[in-house]
PDB file of C-alpha atoms in Angstrom:
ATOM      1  CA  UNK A1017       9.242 -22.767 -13.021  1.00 83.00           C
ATOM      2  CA  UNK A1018      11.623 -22.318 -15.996  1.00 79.00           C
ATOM      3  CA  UNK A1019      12.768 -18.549 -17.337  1.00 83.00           C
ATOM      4  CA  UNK A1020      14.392 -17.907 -20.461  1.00 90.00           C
ATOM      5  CA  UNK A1021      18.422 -16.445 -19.784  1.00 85.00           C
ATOM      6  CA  UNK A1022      20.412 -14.054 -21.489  1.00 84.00           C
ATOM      7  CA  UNK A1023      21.773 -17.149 -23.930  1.00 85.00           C
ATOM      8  CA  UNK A1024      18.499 -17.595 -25.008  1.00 89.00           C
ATOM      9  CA  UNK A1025      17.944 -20.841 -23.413  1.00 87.00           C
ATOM     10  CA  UNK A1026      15.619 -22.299 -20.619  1.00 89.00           C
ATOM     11  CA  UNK A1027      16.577 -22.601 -17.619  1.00 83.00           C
ATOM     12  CA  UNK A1028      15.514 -23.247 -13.672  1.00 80.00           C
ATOM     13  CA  UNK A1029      13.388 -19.398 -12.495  1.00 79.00           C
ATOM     14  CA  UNK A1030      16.205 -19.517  -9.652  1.00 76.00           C
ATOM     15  CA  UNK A1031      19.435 -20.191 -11.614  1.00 78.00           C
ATOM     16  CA  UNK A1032      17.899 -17.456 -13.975  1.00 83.00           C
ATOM     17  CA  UNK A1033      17.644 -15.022 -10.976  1.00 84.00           C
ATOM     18  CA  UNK A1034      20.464 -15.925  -9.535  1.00 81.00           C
ATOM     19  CA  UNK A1035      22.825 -15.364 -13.110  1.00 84.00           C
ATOM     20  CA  UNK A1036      20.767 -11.996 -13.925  1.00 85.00           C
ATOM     21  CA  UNK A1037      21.620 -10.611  -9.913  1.00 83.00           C
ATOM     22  CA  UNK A1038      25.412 -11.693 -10.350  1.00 83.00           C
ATOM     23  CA  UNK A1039      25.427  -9.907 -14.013  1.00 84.00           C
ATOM     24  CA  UNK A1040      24.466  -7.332 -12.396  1.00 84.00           C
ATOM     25  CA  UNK A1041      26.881  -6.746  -9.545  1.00 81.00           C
ATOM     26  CA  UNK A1042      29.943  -7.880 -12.147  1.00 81.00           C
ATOM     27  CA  UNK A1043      28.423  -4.918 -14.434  1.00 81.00           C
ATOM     28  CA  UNK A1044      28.503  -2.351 -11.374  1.00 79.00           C
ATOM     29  CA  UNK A1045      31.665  -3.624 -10.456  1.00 75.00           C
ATOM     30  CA  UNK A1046      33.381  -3.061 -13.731  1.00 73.00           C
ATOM     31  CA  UNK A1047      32.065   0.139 -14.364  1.00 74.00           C
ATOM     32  CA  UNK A1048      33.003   1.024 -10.298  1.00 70.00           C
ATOM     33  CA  UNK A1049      36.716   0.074 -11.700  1.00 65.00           C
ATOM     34  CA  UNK A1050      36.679   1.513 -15.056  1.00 63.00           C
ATOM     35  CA  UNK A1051      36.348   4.874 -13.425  1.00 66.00           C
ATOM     36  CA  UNK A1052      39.442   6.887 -14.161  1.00 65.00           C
ATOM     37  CA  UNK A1053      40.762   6.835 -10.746  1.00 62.00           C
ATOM     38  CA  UNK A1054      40.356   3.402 -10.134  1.00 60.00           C
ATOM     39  CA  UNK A1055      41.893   1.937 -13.154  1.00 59.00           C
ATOM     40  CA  UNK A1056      41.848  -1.825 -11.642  1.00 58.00           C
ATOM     41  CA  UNK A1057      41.306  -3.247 -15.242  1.00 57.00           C
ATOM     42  CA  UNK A1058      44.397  -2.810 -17.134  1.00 58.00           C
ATOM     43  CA  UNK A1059      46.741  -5.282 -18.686  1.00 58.00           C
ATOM     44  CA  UNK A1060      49.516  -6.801 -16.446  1.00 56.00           C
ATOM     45  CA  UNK A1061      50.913  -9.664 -14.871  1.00 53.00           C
ATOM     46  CA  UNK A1062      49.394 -12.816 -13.291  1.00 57.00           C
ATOM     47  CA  UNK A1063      49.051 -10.990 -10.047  1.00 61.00           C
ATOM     48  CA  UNK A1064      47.182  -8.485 -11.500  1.00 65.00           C
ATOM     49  CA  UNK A1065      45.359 -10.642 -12.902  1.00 64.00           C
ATOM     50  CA  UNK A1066      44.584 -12.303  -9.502  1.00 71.00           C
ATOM     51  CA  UNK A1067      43.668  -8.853  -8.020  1.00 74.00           C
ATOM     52  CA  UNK A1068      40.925  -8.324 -10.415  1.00 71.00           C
ATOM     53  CA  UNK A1069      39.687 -11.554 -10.181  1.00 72.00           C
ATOM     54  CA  UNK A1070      39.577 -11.281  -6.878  1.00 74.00           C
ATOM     55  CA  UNK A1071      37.929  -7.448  -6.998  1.00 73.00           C
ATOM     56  CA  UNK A1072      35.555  -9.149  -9.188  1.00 75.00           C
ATOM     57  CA  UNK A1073      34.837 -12.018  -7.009  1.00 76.00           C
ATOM     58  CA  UNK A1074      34.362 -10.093  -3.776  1.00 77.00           C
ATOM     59  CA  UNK A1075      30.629  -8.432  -4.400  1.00 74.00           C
ATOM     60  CA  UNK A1076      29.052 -11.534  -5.717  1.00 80.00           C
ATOM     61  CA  UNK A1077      30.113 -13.601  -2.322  1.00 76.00           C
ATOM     62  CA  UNK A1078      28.673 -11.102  -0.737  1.00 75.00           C
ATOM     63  CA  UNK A1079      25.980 -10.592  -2.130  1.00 76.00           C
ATOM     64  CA  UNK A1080      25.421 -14.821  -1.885  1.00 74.00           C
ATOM     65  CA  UNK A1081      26.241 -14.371   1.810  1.00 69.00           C
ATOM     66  CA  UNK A1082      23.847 -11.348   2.601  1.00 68.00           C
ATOM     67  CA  UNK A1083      21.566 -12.748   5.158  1.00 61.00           C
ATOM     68  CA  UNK A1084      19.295  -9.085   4.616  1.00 61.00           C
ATOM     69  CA  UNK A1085      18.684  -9.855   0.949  1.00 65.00           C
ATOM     70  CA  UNK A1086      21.373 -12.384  -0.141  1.00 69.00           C
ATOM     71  CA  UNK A1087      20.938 -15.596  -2.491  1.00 77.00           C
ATOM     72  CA  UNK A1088      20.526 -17.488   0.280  1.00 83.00           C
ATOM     73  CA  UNK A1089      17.959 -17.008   2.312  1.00 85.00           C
ATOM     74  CA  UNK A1090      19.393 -17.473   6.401  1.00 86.00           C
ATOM     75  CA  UNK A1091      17.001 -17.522   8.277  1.00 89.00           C
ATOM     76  CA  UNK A1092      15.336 -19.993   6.555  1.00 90.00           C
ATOM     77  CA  UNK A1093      18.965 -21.802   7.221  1.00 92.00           C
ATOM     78  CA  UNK A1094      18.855 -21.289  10.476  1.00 94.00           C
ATOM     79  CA  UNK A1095      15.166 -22.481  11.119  1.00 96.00           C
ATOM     80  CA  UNK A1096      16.008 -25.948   8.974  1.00 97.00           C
ATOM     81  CA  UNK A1097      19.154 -26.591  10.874  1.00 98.00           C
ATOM     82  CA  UNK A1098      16.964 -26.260  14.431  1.00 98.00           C
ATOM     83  CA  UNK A1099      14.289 -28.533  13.007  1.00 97.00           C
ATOM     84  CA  UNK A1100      16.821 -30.940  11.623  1.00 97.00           C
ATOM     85  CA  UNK A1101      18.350 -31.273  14.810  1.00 97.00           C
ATOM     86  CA  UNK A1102      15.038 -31.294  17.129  1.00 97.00           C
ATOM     87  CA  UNK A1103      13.936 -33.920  14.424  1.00 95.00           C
ATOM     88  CA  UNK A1104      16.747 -35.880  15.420  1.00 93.00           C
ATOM     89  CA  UNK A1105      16.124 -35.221  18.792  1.00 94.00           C
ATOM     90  CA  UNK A1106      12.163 -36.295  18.226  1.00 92.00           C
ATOM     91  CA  UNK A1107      13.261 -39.452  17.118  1.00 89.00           C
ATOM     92  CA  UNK A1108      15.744 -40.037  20.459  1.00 87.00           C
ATOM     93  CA  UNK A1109      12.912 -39.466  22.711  1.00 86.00           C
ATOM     94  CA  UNK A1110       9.757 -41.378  20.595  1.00 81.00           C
ATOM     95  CA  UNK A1111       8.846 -44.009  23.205  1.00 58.00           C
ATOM     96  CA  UNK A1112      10.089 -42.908  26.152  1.00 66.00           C
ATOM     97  CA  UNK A1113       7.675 -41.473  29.074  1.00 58.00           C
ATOM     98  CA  UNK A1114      10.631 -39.392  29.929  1.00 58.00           C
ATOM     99  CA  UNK A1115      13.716 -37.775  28.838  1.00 52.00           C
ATOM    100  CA  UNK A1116      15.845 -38.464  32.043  1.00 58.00           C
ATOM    101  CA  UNK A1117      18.437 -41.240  30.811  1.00 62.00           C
ATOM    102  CA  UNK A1118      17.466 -40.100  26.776  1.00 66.00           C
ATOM    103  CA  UNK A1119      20.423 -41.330  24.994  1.00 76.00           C
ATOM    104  CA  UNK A1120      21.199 -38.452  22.371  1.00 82.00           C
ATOM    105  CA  UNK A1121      22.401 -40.152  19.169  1.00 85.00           C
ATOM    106  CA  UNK A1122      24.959 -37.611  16.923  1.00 91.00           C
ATOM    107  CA  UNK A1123      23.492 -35.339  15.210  1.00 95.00           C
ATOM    108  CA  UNK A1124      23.763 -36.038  11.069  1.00 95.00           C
ATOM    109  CA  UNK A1125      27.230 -35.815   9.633  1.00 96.00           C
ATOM    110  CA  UNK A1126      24.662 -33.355   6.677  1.00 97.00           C
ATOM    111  CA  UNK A1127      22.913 -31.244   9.479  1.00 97.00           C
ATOM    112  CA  UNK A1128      26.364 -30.544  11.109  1.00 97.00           C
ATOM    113  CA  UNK A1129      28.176 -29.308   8.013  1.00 96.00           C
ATOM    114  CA  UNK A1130      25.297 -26.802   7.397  1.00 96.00           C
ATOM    115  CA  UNK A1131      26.049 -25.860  10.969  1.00 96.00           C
ATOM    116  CA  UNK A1132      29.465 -25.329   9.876  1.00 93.00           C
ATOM    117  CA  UNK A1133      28.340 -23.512   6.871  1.00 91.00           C
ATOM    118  CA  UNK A1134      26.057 -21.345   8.467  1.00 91.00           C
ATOM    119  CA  UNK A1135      28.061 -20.190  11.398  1.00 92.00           C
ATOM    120  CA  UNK A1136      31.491 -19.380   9.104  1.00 89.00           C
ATOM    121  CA  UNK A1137      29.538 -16.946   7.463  1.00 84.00           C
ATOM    122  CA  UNK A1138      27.496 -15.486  10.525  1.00 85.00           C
ATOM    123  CA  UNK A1139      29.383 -16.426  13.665  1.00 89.00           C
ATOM    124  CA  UNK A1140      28.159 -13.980  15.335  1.00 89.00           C
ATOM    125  CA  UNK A1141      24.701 -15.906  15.114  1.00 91.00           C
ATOM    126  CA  UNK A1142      26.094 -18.974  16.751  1.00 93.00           C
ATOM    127  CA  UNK A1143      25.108 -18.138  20.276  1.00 95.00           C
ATOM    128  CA  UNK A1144      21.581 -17.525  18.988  1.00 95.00           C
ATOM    129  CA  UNK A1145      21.136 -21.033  16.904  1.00 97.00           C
ATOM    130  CA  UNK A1146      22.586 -23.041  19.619  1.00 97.00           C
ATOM    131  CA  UNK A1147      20.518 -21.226  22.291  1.00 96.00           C
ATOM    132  CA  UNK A1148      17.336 -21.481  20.414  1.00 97.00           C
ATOM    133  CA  UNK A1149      18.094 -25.322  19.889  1.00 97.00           C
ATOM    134  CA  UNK A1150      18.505 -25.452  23.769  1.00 96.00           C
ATOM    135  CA  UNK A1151      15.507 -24.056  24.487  1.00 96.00           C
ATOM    136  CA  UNK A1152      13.599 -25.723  21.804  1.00 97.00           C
ATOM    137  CA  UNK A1153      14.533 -28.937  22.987  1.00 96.00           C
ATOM    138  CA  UNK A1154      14.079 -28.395  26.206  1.00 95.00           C
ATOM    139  CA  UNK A1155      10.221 -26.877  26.137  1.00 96.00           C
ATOM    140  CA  UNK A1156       9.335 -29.589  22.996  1.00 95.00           C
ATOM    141  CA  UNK A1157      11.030 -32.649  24.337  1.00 93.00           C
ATOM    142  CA  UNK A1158      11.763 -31.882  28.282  1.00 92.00           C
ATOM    143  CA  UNK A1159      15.878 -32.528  27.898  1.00 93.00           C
ATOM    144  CA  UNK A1160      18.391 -30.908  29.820  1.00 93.00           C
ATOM    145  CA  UNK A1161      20.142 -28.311  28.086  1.00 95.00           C
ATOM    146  CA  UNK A1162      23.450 -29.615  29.186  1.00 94.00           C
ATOM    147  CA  UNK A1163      22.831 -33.000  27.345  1.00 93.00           C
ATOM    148  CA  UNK A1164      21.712 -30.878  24.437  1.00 95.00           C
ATOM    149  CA  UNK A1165      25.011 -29.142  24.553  1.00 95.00           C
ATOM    150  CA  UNK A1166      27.028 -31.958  24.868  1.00 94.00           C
ATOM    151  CA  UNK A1167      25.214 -33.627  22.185  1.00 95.00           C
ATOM    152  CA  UNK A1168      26.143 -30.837  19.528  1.00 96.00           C
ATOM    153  CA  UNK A1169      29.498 -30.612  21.229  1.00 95.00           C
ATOM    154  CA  UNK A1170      30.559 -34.282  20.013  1.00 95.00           C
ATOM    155  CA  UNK A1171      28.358 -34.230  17.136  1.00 96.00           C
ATOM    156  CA  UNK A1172      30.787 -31.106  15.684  1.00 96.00           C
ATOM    157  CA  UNK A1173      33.853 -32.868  17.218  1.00 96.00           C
ATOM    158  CA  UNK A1174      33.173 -35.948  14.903  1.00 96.00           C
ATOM    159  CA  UNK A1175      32.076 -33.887  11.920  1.00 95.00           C
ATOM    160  CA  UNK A1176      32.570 -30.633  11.464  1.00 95.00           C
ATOM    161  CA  UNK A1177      35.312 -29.451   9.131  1.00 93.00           C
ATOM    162  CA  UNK A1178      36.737 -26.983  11.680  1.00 92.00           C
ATOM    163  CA  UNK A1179      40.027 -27.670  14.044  1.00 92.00           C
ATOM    164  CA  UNK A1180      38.812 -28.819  17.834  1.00 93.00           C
ATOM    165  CA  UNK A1181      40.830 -25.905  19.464  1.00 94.00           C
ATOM    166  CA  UNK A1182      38.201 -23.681  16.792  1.00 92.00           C
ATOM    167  CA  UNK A1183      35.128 -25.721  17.826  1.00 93.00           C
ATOM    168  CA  UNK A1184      35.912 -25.319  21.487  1.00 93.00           C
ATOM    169  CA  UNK A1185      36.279 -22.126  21.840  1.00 93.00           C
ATOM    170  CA  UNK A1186      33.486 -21.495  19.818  1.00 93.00           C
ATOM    171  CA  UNK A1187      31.006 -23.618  21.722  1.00 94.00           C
ATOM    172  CA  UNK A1188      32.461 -21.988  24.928  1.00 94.00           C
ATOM    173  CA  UNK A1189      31.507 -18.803  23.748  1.00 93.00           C
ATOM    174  CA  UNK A1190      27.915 -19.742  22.015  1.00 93.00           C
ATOM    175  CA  UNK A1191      26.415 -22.322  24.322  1.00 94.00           C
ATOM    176  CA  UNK A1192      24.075 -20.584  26.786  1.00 93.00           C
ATOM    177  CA  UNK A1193      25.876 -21.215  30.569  1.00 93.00           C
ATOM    178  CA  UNK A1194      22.577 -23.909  31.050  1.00 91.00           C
ATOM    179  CA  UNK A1195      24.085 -25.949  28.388  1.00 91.00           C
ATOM    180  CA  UNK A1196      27.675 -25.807  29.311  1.00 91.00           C
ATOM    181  CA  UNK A1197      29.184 -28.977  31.118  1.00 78.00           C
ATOM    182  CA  UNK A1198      31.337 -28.132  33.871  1.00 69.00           C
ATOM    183  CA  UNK A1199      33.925 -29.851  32.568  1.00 63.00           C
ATOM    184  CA  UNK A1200      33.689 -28.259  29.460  1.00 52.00           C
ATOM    185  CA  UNK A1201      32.699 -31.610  27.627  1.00 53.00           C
TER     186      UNK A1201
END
């Protein structure tokens, strides 16, 4: 489980991997810039300092935010933030003989900022999570999908780091219409 780095010393495999990708894309990055018609690198002020920090800094976030072949692996993000919060769910209905009246505690303050995490860097996925957690919740556990929705509507109200106008419109937009309250709580 242990590799050997370019210091010479042992390491976790996946810090190894991870420090021998990022070399990597720095290496292609600074050879992209040393190109005669780029000419990023050059001595200079702060600011242009700053700029090739930041050109430096721009391919390894996206390579750690890749969901195709990133350092992170999403979908496996996505299927352990569905199972965290049917888990949660599991534990709501355990006892009951059936999920009419199902109180729906908040979802874990942990679970919701890996919601938070995942869907700033693939909102576009949000309608997808939420709908297969609506679904999922419904077939497993028989709950209505409007409970379900207002459930991770308050449980990112009380914990997620983004504004409530953000939230909102966001869980207008990515809750499926079967999960959306009429009064839009």
């Amino acid at each position: 489980m242990s590799a050997t780095t370019a210091f010479g010393t042992e390491q976790p495999r996946g810090l190894v991997e991870d420090h021998n990708r990022l070399t990597k894309i720095i290496a292609d990055s600074l050879e992209d810039a040393e190109k005669p018609k780029n000419r990023l690198f050059t001595r200079g002020s702060t600011t242009r300092r700053e700029e090739q920090a930041a050109h430096l800094a721009w391919w390894p976030a996206v390579a750690i935010n890749d969901g195709t072949d990133g350092f992170i692996p999403l979908d496996a993000v996505r299927t352990t933030i569905v199972e965290a919060v049917l888990g949660g769910l599991a534990r709501d209905v355990e006892d009951l003989d059936d999920s009419t009246g199902v109180f729906l505690g908040d979802i874990r303050r942990g679970v919701v900022h890996l919601i938070d995490w995942y869907i700033l860097r693939e909102p576009r996925l949000a309608p997808a999570l939420f709908g297969e957690i609506c679904l999922d919740a419904r077939v497993r556990f028989g709950l209505d999908p409007k409970d379900v929705g207002a459930l991770l509507r308050r449980s990112l109200h009380l914990d997620s780091g983004l504004d409530h106008q953000t939230l909102n419109a966001l869980l207008d937009l990515a809750l499926p219409p079967s999960a959306q309250s009429p009064d839009g709580l």
